[in-house]
């Protein structure tokens, strides 16, 4: 282990001395069986990774990244992918690891992977060969950890991945409608790594290999562990209560843990405060302000005490308060440790990991991935791999701060970018090595397509900032919005020999894009494959303010630029806007107004999504508590209205699909209840028609077309053949023609005038 006196200057990933030096070569695939271990000359594994996903040796799959990073450190790493969890035997397939088990549920939270937003069981799993469902258990991290413990009781277990990240403190569980303990306790694991864990897992692995007990590893950023006391030299700030107005004595630090009376007295002597002399006084020192010096707390040795699990599970206001405090401590430049009591023990969270530098990102993505699923799957398709096999991840992180999204809680809001040279090398590797490549790169992107190399103009401001987003309510004036590096990357990548097309499949942050119209021109002219997806999410200020999303005006400006440059390029291209139903802060009237906007703009959404309360997200806190953690939480703070009942959630989704006859009866009833009967009729400025004889037949035929196409596709793997009717066969799988399956948007209609006719474009894949 290299010495590192300054915790803010971590050892680079590639500077650690190798554990096994040069004794073992790089594995074609990390072994998944004893036979593969024997072929490599291994008698045992140093580390075994257990994952809920199929093993795909590709940098888009977490187990491959962590496995290859540890292999580069000289460790022998094995993989147990999607084990049968009904007994301990599959967890013993590779024997006992010498150092530890690393357990993760996979690239998705296992509950989100297995259930829809309506809590219905999904019929498939994109991370499983053949897309088969049921290959992982509910709460996979817990189940796998318990089986590992049963198999080898004395082997340390370290949990990680997005499921562990988002459940690292007491959290609301949507599927049980209750607050659960930190997953660290439920899993009975020794250590939890949250966020992108390369830096933490490398340090922990080397320290365990050097003989250090896992129980003593309590100083690594990005980790959570159990302890029973606050260590000497640390100052504890008590944030376990919501401040109440009332008589205020001269309290030195309202957040100080007052049980530590000696520290309290020290703080009283050192705090900065002032005395104001009454100007009416006749004393010689009148009008004088007397300042007393204040001791600055060292953030590296300061911990904030959150309300306990027992309190947040019973008091929704305290839950919202805890969530707000946690999100204020997510910037690695200034975040402090957090601690939360569960019974008589504390779950301690160290500050987030220091982001990877560009050389470190290049190192991680330049490791010798096979870029293919493990050969044991015999070529059976893995849907998630098929989606990304010709794509390149160019960056990590997102400073958008959308409250319904988990990226910030997991990857952080500091953008971590690869070098252009590293990205170009990966494009060339795909061209030369990946079977089936036809010359089209499906994506150069990441969590957001156009945040590559964007950052605060001043690193000191970035390190001190505590804002949850750099683009809300407006784009921060300190944010560099110049897309020059991304435009240069696009231009060089698309001119590579053998590359026919570079598409951008990741979502574009349009409020950033309009700050650089030249980027929009570059994107629209060269990198759109017929459709470009963006996510305004809503049109109304109520839900948008709870999402921390920009107003619809930014979308309108982007649409104007998109259409301008599309016309200049002589192309036929369309925007695909995505919207969320039933998000906290959304009323029935908001959804009605969104439906009217959709009709006015000619959008008929096929794929719609309802708000999904993922663990630890700020919007999930709104859903659970009816409080808004984006502002200071009090017992009397604003109430956030949320659609929770199945009936209201169904109604909100129906508004997004206003054009579907199946939804008309429900919408008629709701619109009438709102007193908006003028919106029912056949006029252009009306949303849905009056009831007409034969409407049931329309519904029946819609179901029949969908079922016929679906059954045909299940039997043959192909879409239903055209029937000879207009537009027949264009939507895949028998779906109705909508904006998401081939129908272009109608021209923007002025109420009272007829839209100009348009012809549908050629069918394009998305």
XYZ file of C-alpha atoms in Angstrom:
766
model
C 0.000 0.000 0.000
C 1.456 3.333 -1.042
C 1.519 6.075 1.592
C -1.072 8.776 1.107
C -1.051 11.492 3.736
C -3.618 13.704 2.035
C -7.009 11.973 1.670
C -7.987 14.420 -1.109
C -5.062 13.284 -3.303
C -5.721 9.557 -3.703
C -3.251 7.105 -5.173
C -3.909 6.708 -8.905
C -5.488 3.399 -9.850
C -2.499 2.382 -11.950
C 0.122 3.318 -9.314
C -0.521 0.480 -6.865
C 2.080 -2.308 -6.840
C 0.630 -5.571 -8.161
C -0.435 -8.148 -5.588
C 0.837 -11.134 -7.598
C 3.360 -9.071 -9.611
C 3.774 -10.841 -12.992
C 2.915 -14.369 -11.862
C -0.360 -14.603 -13.806
C -1.344 -13.478 -17.286
C -4.522 -11.662 -18.224
C -7.495 -14.017 -18.545
C -9.447 -14.175 -21.838
C -12.501 -14.207 -19.563
C -12.564 -14.096 -15.789
C -13.143 -17.732 -14.774
C -16.650 -18.901 -13.915
C -15.830 -22.564 -13.205
C -13.155 -24.797 -11.684
C -12.232 -26.005 -15.156
C -11.468 -22.453 -16.271
C -9.429 -21.888 -13.109
C -7.426 -25.046 -13.818
C -6.770 -23.878 -17.378
C -5.314 -20.663 -15.948
C -3.181 -22.558 -13.432
C -5.071 -21.211 -10.415
C -5.552 -23.247 -7.266
C -7.914 -20.611 -5.826
C -9.377 -17.157 -6.408
C -8.309 -14.163 -4.376
C -11.640 -12.410 -4.929
C -14.950 -13.790 -6.168
C -17.604 -11.474 -7.590
C -21.220 -12.614 -7.320
C -23.617 -10.813 -9.651
C -27.284 -10.935 -10.629
C -26.479 -10.273 -14.306
C -25.191 -12.639 -16.932
C -21.422 -12.300 -17.289
C -20.669 -10.024 -20.228
C -17.018 -8.998 -20.407
C -17.720 -5.437 -21.492
C -17.077 -2.060 -19.816
C -20.823 -1.349 -19.644
C -21.280 -4.207 -17.154
C -20.263 -3.536 -13.559
C -18.928 -6.975 -12.726
C -16.587 -6.880 -15.737
C -15.245 -3.422 -14.860
C -14.564 -4.254 -11.207
C -13.195 -7.674 -12.136
C -10.799 -6.327 -14.746
C -9.663 -3.439 -12.509
C -8.836 -5.910 -9.723
C -7.138 -8.236 -12.211
C -4.945 -5.317 -13.293
C -3.894 -4.987 -9.635
C -2.579 -8.549 -9.723
C -5.542 -10.294 -8.051
C -7.053 -13.552 -9.283
C -10.731 -12.764 -9.791
C -13.553 -15.232 -10.411
C -17.165 -14.584 -11.405
C -20.322 -16.326 -10.179
C -23.068 -14.973 -12.438
C -26.792 -15.433 -11.751
C -26.341 -18.355 -9.321
C -29.275 -20.496 -8.258
C -29.936 -18.927 -4.870
C -32.006 -21.765 -3.446
C -28.947 -23.390 -1.868
C -25.367 -22.512 -0.989
C -23.850 -24.999 -3.456
C -23.603 -22.688 -6.510
C -21.795 -20.176 -4.309
C -19.114 -22.767 -3.616
C -18.422 -23.482 -7.290
C -15.055 -21.683 -7.258
C -14.135 -22.548 -3.693
C -13.504 -20.016 -0.933
C -11.869 -16.724 -2.016
C -8.635 -15.911 -0.237
C -9.597 -12.285 0.426
C -13.346 -11.569 0.074
C -16.600 -12.014 -1.794
C -17.816 -8.989 -3.747
C -21.604 -9.092 -4.077
C -23.826 -6.975 -6.355
C -27.386 -7.341 -7.629
C -26.318 -6.298 -11.141
C -26.564 -3.202 -13.308
C -30.071 -2.530 -11.952
C -31.742 -2.638 -8.586
C -33.208 -6.137 -8.489
C -36.680 -4.909 -7.530
C -36.806 -2.433 -10.412
C -35.471 -5.156 -12.659
C -38.235 -7.578 -11.661
C -41.256 -5.294 -11.221
C -42.922 -2.528 -13.222
C -43.861 0.875 -11.796
C -47.301 -0.648 -11.108
C -45.635 -3.442 -9.081
C -46.474 -6.070 -11.692
C -43.931 -8.807 -12.365
C -41.973 -8.215 -15.545
C -42.073 -10.954 -18.161
C -38.435 -10.567 -19.189
C -34.971 -9.616 -17.946
C -32.678 -7.811 -20.380
C -29.559 -8.913 -18.461
C -30.292 -12.642 -18.812
C -29.553 -14.918 -21.797
C -32.674 -15.158 -23.907
C -34.238 -12.326 -21.909
C -35.720 -14.872 -19.510
C -37.254 -13.607 -16.282
C -36.755 -15.166 -12.860
C -32.997 -15.700 -12.919
C -32.417 -13.464 -9.897
C -34.258 -13.181 -6.574
C -35.981 -10.175 -5.073
C -33.444 -8.098 -3.108
C -30.648 -10.055 -4.731
C -27.890 -8.396 -2.689
C -29.402 -9.702 0.545
C -30.016 -13.215 -0.745
C -26.590 -13.610 -2.347
C -24.816 -12.274 0.736
C -26.625 -14.687 3.038
C -25.748 -17.623 0.780
C -22.088 -16.586 0.670
C -22.084 -16.375 4.460
C -23.698 -19.797 4.684
C -21.134 -21.271 2.308
C -18.036 -19.743 3.944
C -18.827 -18.098 7.304
C -15.336 -16.680 7.857
C -14.834 -15.001 4.470
C -15.378 -11.207 4.436
C -18.250 -9.976 2.261
C -18.259 -6.574 0.567
C -21.430 -5.399 -1.151
C -21.675 -2.808 -3.915
C -23.426 -1.870 -7.117
C -26.417 0.373 -7.603
C -28.722 -1.646 -5.337
C -26.363 -1.250 -2.387
C -25.594 2.397 -3.282
C -29.228 3.481 -3.202
C -29.975 1.613 0.015
C -26.975 2.656 2.069
C -29.066 4.429 4.715
C -32.609 3.911 5.993
C -34.723 4.200 2.851
C -38.328 4.055 1.682
C -39.090 0.787 -0.079
C -41.832 1.240 -2.671
C -42.582 -2.475 -2.917
C -43.290 -2.900 0.790
C -44.527 0.685 1.354
C -42.291 0.958 4.397
C -38.935 2.354 5.496
C -36.263 -0.316 5.557
C -32.947 -0.333 7.397
C -29.649 0.240 5.670
C -28.951 -2.713 3.404
C -25.615 -3.092 5.192
C -27.477 -4.375 8.264
C -30.055 -6.494 6.446
C -27.306 -8.157 4.423
C -25.010 -8.561 7.446
C -22.116 -7.603 5.160
C -18.730 -6.405 6.411
C -18.440 -3.330 4.194
C -20.532 -1.448 1.628
C -19.030 0.385 -1.339
C -21.260 3.011 -2.920
C -20.988 4.880 -6.186
C -18.449 4.011 -8.863
C -16.234 1.895 -6.681
C -12.978 1.318 -8.581
C -10.897 3.512 -6.307
C -12.402 2.147 -3.105
C -12.330 -1.535 -4.073
C -8.683 -1.340 -5.124
C -7.628 0.237 -1.827
C -9.734 -2.180 0.237
C -8.414 -5.200 -1.670
C -4.773 -4.219 -1.162
C -5.309 -3.546 2.532
C -7.053 -6.877 3.149
C -4.294 -8.595 1.154
C -1.705 -6.971 3.421
C -3.356 -8.611 6.430
C -5.507 -5.751 7.670
C -8.855 -6.930 9.104
C -11.833 -5.659 7.119
C -13.362 -4.404 10.378
C -10.526 -1.873 10.765
C -10.951 -0.366 7.294
C -12.988 2.694 8.223
C -11.193 5.535 6.429
C -11.891 4.805 2.751
C -14.091 7.288 0.918
C -17.211 5.864 -0.690
C -17.681 3.195 1.979
C -20.264 2.484 4.665
C -19.663 0.349 7.731
C -20.916 -0.315 11.249
C -19.451 1.235 14.379
C -20.603 1.884 17.931
C -18.964 5.204 18.768
C -17.563 8.402 17.302
C -13.780 8.056 17.113
C -11.493 10.405 19.071
C -10.742 13.689 17.381
C -14.020 13.851 15.462
C -16.635 16.568 15.900
C -20.242 15.407 15.652
C -22.905 17.775 14.323
C -26.355 16.816 15.513
C -28.883 17.069 12.688
C -31.223 14.450 14.094
C -34.032 16.927 14.709
C -35.906 19.578 12.744
C -35.313 23.046 14.152
C -38.328 24.414 16.024
C -38.990 28.163 16.436
C -39.079 29.418 20.008
C -37.019 31.172 22.672
C -33.415 31.116 21.591
C -30.628 31.215 24.128
C -27.104 31.991 23.028
C -26.492 28.476 21.673
C -23.068 28.155 20.210
C -23.819 25.427 17.650
C -27.449 24.326 17.303
C -26.305 21.099 15.620
C -23.737 20.152 18.254
C -24.206 16.811 19.958
C -24.982 18.182 23.413
C -24.245 14.861 25.083
C -20.576 15.716 24.567
C -20.559 18.477 27.194
C -16.814 18.943 27.246
C -16.755 19.549 23.483
C -19.724 21.862 23.887
C -17.780 23.976 26.382
C -14.812 24.120 24.009
C -17.114 25.231 21.221
C -18.599 27.930 23.471
C -15.152 29.353 24.073
C -14.174 29.341 20.374
C -17.351 30.227 18.517
C -17.613 33.462 16.565
C -20.310 35.727 18.020
C -20.735 39.426 18.630
C -22.151 41.770 21.233
C -23.938 44.922 20.174
C -23.762 47.886 22.521
C -26.998 49.897 22.764
C -26.399 53.300 21.057
C -28.499 54.961 23.753
C -25.995 53.885 26.341
C -23.741 56.576 27.827
C -20.883 54.171 28.408
C -17.521 55.012 26.757
C -17.603 51.858 24.589
C -21.044 52.511 23.101
C -21.691 51.708 19.417
C -18.991 49.073 19.614
C -19.243 45.595 17.989
C -17.060 43.096 19.798
C -16.123 40.023 17.688
C -14.884 36.786 19.162
C -12.819 34.337 17.094
C -14.401 31.138 15.831
C -12.709 27.786 15.404
C -13.254 26.315 11.917
C -14.409 22.739 11.966
C -12.243 20.410 9.885
C -14.644 18.832 7.396
C -12.407 15.762 7.160
C -13.011 15.031 10.843
C -16.634 16.161 11.076
C -19.600 13.797 10.990
C -23.273 14.747 10.734
C -25.731 12.686 12.760
C -28.917 11.971 10.852
C -32.214 11.085 12.529
C -32.168 7.420 13.529
C -33.799 4.630 11.556
C -36.414 4.292 14.294
C -37.322 7.975 13.962
C -37.402 8.269 10.169
C -39.481 5.103 9.910
C -42.214 6.739 12.006
C -41.831 10.471 11.286
C -42.138 11.447 7.608
C -40.899 14.985 8.185
C -37.705 13.622 9.754
C -37.320 11.234 6.812
C -37.511 14.178 4.402
C -35.061 16.139 6.555
C -32.569 13.245 6.509
C -32.877 12.953 2.741
C -32.193 16.669 2.334
C -29.090 16.512 4.537
C -27.770 13.496 2.627
C -28.131 15.254 -0.721
C -26.373 18.351 0.621
C -23.369 16.132 1.385
C -22.821 14.640 -2.085
C -20.129 16.932 -3.479
C -16.807 15.105 -2.919
C -15.099 18.481 -2.623
C -16.876 19.439 0.609
C -18.998 16.494 1.766
C -18.786 15.369 5.372
C -19.295 11.912 6.807
C -22.810 10.910 7.866
C -23.917 8.608 10.651
C -27.336 7.105 11.363
C -28.244 5.051 14.389
C -30.025 1.739 13.924
C -30.919 0.404 17.360
C -27.735 0.478 19.422
C -25.283 0.636 16.507
C -24.382 3.286 13.946
C -24.216 3.013 10.178
C -21.364 5.313 9.207
C -21.053 6.714 5.662
C -17.736 8.183 4.625
C -17.799 11.057 2.086
C -18.242 10.164 -1.606
C -15.254 8.889 -3.593
C -12.925 11.303 -5.350
C -13.891 11.218 -9.074
C -11.572 9.425 -11.475
C -9.198 11.570 -13.486
C -9.104 11.343 -17.277
C -5.987 9.098 -17.220
C -7.740 6.818 -14.716
C -10.885 6.689 -16.859
C -8.707 5.778 -19.849
C -7.061 3.070 -17.759
C -10.414 1.534 -16.725
C -11.885 1.538 -20.233
C -8.622 0.401 -21.817
C -8.434 -2.889 -19.912
C -8.513 -6.114 -21.986
C -12.275 -6.734 -22.124
C -13.394 -9.476 -24.469
C -16.385 -7.222 -25.281
C -18.539 -10.353 -25.578
C -20.768 -12.506 -23.360
C -19.058 -15.479 -21.740
C -18.750 -18.445 -24.148
C -20.802 -20.658 -21.807
C -23.972 -18.926 -23.079
C -23.387 -20.508 -26.506
C -24.360 -17.421 -28.439
C -27.801 -17.001 -26.831
C -28.740 -13.338 -27.104
C -28.554 -11.123 -24.044
C -30.808 -8.116 -24.816
C -28.874 -5.604 -22.703
C -25.652 -6.551 -24.477
C -27.248 -6.304 -27.912
C -28.266 -2.749 -27.054
C -24.748 -1.567 -26.180
C -22.321 -3.786 -28.100
C -21.666 -1.085 -30.726
C -21.806 1.852 -28.310
C -19.033 3.695 -26.466
C -19.314 5.224 -23.001
C -17.396 8.503 -23.125
C -18.081 9.874 -19.624
C -19.700 9.343 -16.211
C -21.754 11.429 -13.848
C -24.523 13.978 -14.339
C -24.992 17.470 -12.894
C -28.636 17.658 -13.978
C -29.922 16.727 -10.536
C -33.292 15.374 -11.742
C -35.044 14.339 -8.549
C -36.483 11.108 -9.975
C -33.111 9.884 -11.250
C -30.540 7.814 -9.361
C -27.471 8.810 -11.365
C -26.443 11.632 -9.047
C -26.737 9.444 -5.930
C -24.661 6.717 -7.587
C -22.214 8.283 -10.054
C -22.160 11.809 -8.623
C -22.522 15.187 -10.311
C -18.861 15.692 -11.241
C -18.366 14.742 -14.897
C -15.578 12.197 -15.385
C -14.509 12.158 -19.032
C -12.248 9.934 -21.078
C -9.669 11.359 -23.450
C -10.499 11.625 -27.129
C -7.658 9.215 -27.917
C -9.080 6.550 -25.594
C -12.538 6.851 -27.143
C -11.189 6.661 -30.695
C -9.231 3.525 -29.789
C -12.414 1.870 -28.520
C -14.306 2.771 -31.717
C -11.508 1.163 -33.718
C -11.597 -1.898 -31.478
C -15.339 -2.312 -32.053
C -14.754 -1.967 -35.800
C -11.994 -4.562 -35.840
C -13.102 -7.115 -33.232
C -16.841 -7.154 -32.510
C -18.768 -9.703 -34.597
C -21.600 -8.331 -36.694
C -20.356 -4.758 -36.868
C -21.743 -3.024 -39.965
C -20.005 0.317 -39.657
C -22.555 2.065 -37.409
C -21.658 3.126 -33.863
C -24.974 3.215 -31.995
C -23.909 5.750 -29.372
C -21.115 7.951 -28.130
C -22.620 8.919 -24.819
C -23.194 8.287 -21.160
C -25.829 9.259 -18.601
C -26.287 12.429 -20.687
C -25.026 12.686 -24.257
C -23.700 16.245 -24.159
C -22.027 16.713 -20.768
C -18.651 15.476 -22.026
C -15.863 17.609 -20.506
C -18.314 20.164 -19.121
C -17.433 21.442 -15.667
C -17.399 24.475 -13.426
C -15.188 27.281 -14.711
C -13.374 27.443 -11.366
C -12.328 24.230 -9.539
C -12.442 26.095 -6.225
C -16.072 27.074 -6.785
C -16.870 23.508 -7.833
C -15.293 22.107 -4.676
C -17.275 24.490 -2.466
C -20.647 24.310 -4.246
C -23.545 22.592 -2.480
C -26.216 23.080 -5.145
C -27.937 19.832 -6.181
C -27.842 20.800 -9.879
C -25.784 23.009 -12.173
C -28.688 23.596 -14.585
C -31.656 24.365 -12.334
C -33.525 26.667 -12.129
C -31.248 28.000 -14.893
C -27.878 26.991 -16.257
C -25.317 28.244 -13.727
C -23.219 31.159 -14.953
C -20.132 29.365 -13.590
C -20.745 26.313 -15.795
C -18.709 25.972 -18.964
C -21.236 25.122 -21.699
C -18.817 25.099 -24.644
C -19.270 21.774 -26.490
C -16.018 22.223 -28.448
C -14.387 19.015 -27.162
C -17.489 16.975 -27.994
C -17.778 18.433 -31.501
C -14.120 17.634 -32.137
C -14.693 14.068 -30.932
C -17.711 13.628 -33.216
C -15.805 14.932 -36.240
C -12.789 12.692 -35.751
C -14.841 9.576 -34.934
C -17.045 9.777 -38.010
C -14.053 10.142 -40.347
C -12.393 6.913 -39.192
C -11.938 4.329 -41.960
C -14.697 1.724 -41.866
C -17.095 3.925 -39.885
C -20.233 4.736 -41.850
C -22.243 6.488 -39.166
C -21.914 7.678 -35.580
C -25.310 7.896 -33.870
C -26.083 9.546 -30.537
C -28.397 7.253 -28.599
C -28.054 8.792 -25.123
C -30.510 11.495 -24.121
C -29.489 15.062 -24.976
C -29.771 17.740 -22.298
C -31.411 20.324 -24.548
C -31.148 23.295 -22.149
C -27.356 22.856 -22.372
C -27.375 22.212 -26.120
C -29.109 25.500 -26.970
C -26.234 27.339 -25.272
C -24.083 26.108 -28.174
C -26.158 26.176 -31.400
C -23.145 24.952 -33.389
C -23.314 21.725 -31.384
C -26.998 21.322 -32.259
C -26.118 21.795 -35.941
C -23.322 19.218 -35.702
C -25.621 16.749 -33.946
C -28.592 17.200 -36.275
C -26.568 17.218 -39.479
C -24.462 14.131 -38.841
C -25.544 12.080 -35.812
C -29.324 11.582 -35.785
C -30.705 8.365 -37.219
C -34.168 9.666 -38.040
C -35.256 10.180 -34.435
C -33.632 11.947 -31.507
C -34.873 11.333 -27.977
C -35.011 14.099 -25.413
C -36.842 14.307 -22.113
C -38.816 17.445 -21.268
C -40.788 15.157 -18.881
C -43.671 17.644 -18.540
C -45.007 21.009 -19.638
C -46.403 22.379 -16.365
C -44.442 24.308 -13.744
C -45.802 22.312 -10.773
C -44.267 18.952 -11.645
C -41.251 20.516 -13.395
C -40.277 22.354 -10.202
C -40.399 19.060 -8.282
C -38.340 17.323 -10.967
C -35.796 20.171 -11.182
C -36.312 20.268 -14.951
C -36.312 23.362 -17.190
C -39.484 24.951 -18.488
C -40.951 23.913 -21.811
C -39.541 27.092 -23.390
C -36.080 25.480 -23.548
C -37.619 22.543 -25.426
C -39.291 24.919 -27.879
C -35.967 26.640 -28.578
C -34.204 23.300 -29.106
C -37.019 22.143 -31.389
C -36.649 25.318 -33.434
C -32.918 24.719 -33.883
C -33.461 21.023 -34.572
C -35.969 21.719 -37.332
C -33.860 24.530 -38.797
C -30.730 22.406 -39.117
C -32.686 19.354 -40.254
C -34.130 21.413 -43.114
C -30.706 22.803 -43.987
C -29.331 19.254 -44.126
C -32.187 18.156 -46.387
C -33.168 15.359 -44.021
C -36.377 13.946 -42.571
C -35.848 13.717 -38.811
C -38.079 13.920 -35.767
C -37.793 14.612 -32.058
C -39.026 11.985 -29.618
C -39.985 13.717 -26.346
C -40.412 11.601 -23.222
C -42.856 12.429 -20.433
C -43.534 11.093 -16.944
C -46.973 10.485 -15.506
C -47.860 10.624 -11.805
C -44.665 12.360 -10.698
C -44.885 14.042 -7.263
C -46.319 17.519 -7.615
C -48.477 16.559 -10.602
C -52.216 17.248 -10.440
C -54.918 15.847 -12.703
C -55.152 19.309 -14.273
C -51.414 19.238 -15.017
C -51.832 15.975 -16.893
C -54.829 17.350 -18.783
C -52.780 20.361 -19.888
C -49.947 18.064 -20.955
C -52.390 15.973 -23.009
C -53.664 19.126 -24.724
C -50.057 20.121 -25.488
C -49.376 16.673 -26.939
C -52.408 16.882 -29.213
C -51.633 20.435 -30.272
C -48.085 19.402 -31.211
C -49.140 16.193 -32.945
C -47.550 13.688 -30.551
C -49.114 10.306 -29.925
C -46.901 8.667 -27.344
C -46.775 4.890 -27.468
C -44.228 4.146 -24.745
C -45.244 5.987 -21.597
C -43.761 5.792 -18.146
C -45.232 6.356 -14.738
C -43.083 7.674 -11.906
C -41.114 4.845 -10.284
C -40.041 5.597 -6.669
C -36.491 4.261 -6.610
C -34.711 4.121 -3.233
C -33.099 7.321 -1.935
C -34.186 9.627 -4.797
C -35.510 13.035 -3.742
C -38.730 12.486 -5.695
C -39.242 9.224 -3.805
C -39.023 11.232 -0.593
C -41.763 13.519 -1.916
C -43.858 10.464 -2.787
C -43.446 8.940 0.673
C -43.585 12.026 2.886
C -45.579 14.636 0.917
C -42.690 16.996 1.806
C -40.287 18.751 -0.545
C -36.640 18.102 0.465
C -35.429 20.620 -2.127
C -36.251 23.267 0.474
C -35.790 23.380 4.230
C -38.100 20.817 5.791
C -40.393 21.713 8.660
C -43.525 20.132 10.026
C -45.500 22.928 8.374
C -43.658 23.045 5.040
C -45.505 22.758 1.747
C -47.449 19.598 0.993
C -46.524 17.889 -2.253
C -49.575 16.294 -3.851
C -48.796 12.926 -5.391
C -50.797 10.412 -7.380
C -50.501 7.252 -5.277
C -53.681 5.264 -5.805
C -53.703 2.804 -8.725
C -56.747 4.608 -10.102
C -55.112 8.035 -10.206
C -51.838 6.671 -11.591
C -53.829 4.925 -14.317
C -55.595 8.198 -15.117
C -52.324 10.093 -15.420
C -50.960 7.484 -17.815
C -54.214 7.644 -19.782
C -53.710 11.384 -20.340
C -50.351 10.624 -21.990
C -52.166 8.223 -24.333
C -55.138 10.466 -25.004
C -55.383 9.087 -28.558
C -56.024 5.472 -27.480
C -59.741 4.548 -27.600
C -59.218 2.264 -24.602
C -58.634 5.352 -22.456
C -61.556 7.469 -23.657
C -64.167 6.275 -21.126
C -61.808 6.986 -18.209
C -60.792 10.362 -19.620
C -64.382 11.428 -20.291
C -65.293 10.732 -16.686
C -62.261 12.602 -15.334
C -62.646 15.597 -17.660
C -66.296 15.908 -16.704
C -65.370 15.784 -13.008
C -62.950 18.663 -13.607
C -65.736 20.700 -15.171
C -63.977 20.752 -18.551
C -66.703 19.184 -20.698
C -65.833 21.618 -23.510
C -62.778 19.436 -24.189
C -64.942 16.458 -25.183
C -65.929 16.436 -28.832
C -64.675 16.125 -32.385
C -63.216 19.613 -32.725
C -59.519 20.225 -33.220
C -59.337 22.065 -29.906
C -61.033 19.198 -28.076
C -59.088 16.315 -26.577
C -61.276 13.238 -27.038
C -64.489 12.541 -28.967
C -67.983 12.063 -27.622
C -69.049 8.465 -27.230
C -70.066 6.934 -30.535
C -71.651 3.629 -31.401
C -68.993 1.107 -32.306
C -66.337 2.513 -29.976
C -66.050 -0.883 -28.288
C -65.127 -2.348 -31.670
C -62.212 0.105 -31.944
C -60.953 -1.057 -28.575
C -61.377 -4.701 -29.550
C -59.504 -4.213 -32.819
C -56.679 -2.380 -31.070
C -56.283 -5.275 -28.627
C -56.532 -7.791 -31.469
C -53.827 -6.092 -33.536
C -51.548 -5.904 -30.509
C -52.118 -9.508 -29.474
C -51.819 -10.861 -33.011
C -48.531 -9.088 -33.558
C -47.225 -10.100 -30.158
C -48.153 -13.770 -30.559
C -46.623 -13.892 -34.027
C -43.418 -12.328 -32.776
C -43.201 -14.750 -29.837
C -43.613 -17.747 -32.152
C -41.277 -16.652 -34.942
C -39.108 -13.902 -33.501
C -40.273 -11.693 -36.393
C -42.806 -8.918 -36.677
C -46.193 -9.652 -38.182
C -46.238 -9.371 -41.975
C -47.955 -6.431 -43.675
C -51.633 -6.941 -44.391
C -51.923 -4.658 -47.382
C -53.716 -1.921 -45.491
C -52.257 1.616 -45.344
C -49.222 1.748 -43.036
C -49.683 -1.946 -42.159
C -46.565 -3.669 -40.932
C -44.618 -0.471 -40.236
C -44.834 -0.662 -36.429
C -42.912 -3.688 -35.159
C -44.805 -6.305 -33.164
C -48.275 -5.097 -34.148
C -48.099 -1.800 -32.245
C -50.340 1.040 -33.318
C -48.703 3.721 -35.411
C -47.615 6.356 -32.935
C -44.753 8.779 -32.601
C -42.621 6.029 -31.017
C -43.298 3.429 -33.712
C -43.122 5.307 -36.966
C -45.755 8.054 -37.105
C -44.180 11.491 -37.588
C -45.547 14.394 -35.569
C -48.307 16.345 -37.194
C -47.493 19.944 -38.116
C -47.987 22.304 -35.212
C -51.696 23.001 -35.343
C -53.404 26.291 -34.676
C -56.667 25.569 -32.972
C -59.451 26.174 -35.431
C -57.409 25.266 -38.534
C -56.848 21.920 -40.178
C -53.357 20.423 -40.115
C -51.544 19.968 -43.374
C -51.311 16.324 -44.447
C -47.981 14.566 -44.138
C -46.723 11.198 -45.288
C -45.038 8.854 -42.832
C -41.254 8.451 -43.123
C -39.550 5.202 -43.884
C -39.475 2.887 -40.919
C -36.262 3.342 -38.948
C -34.881 1.405 -36.006
C -34.459 3.191 -32.720
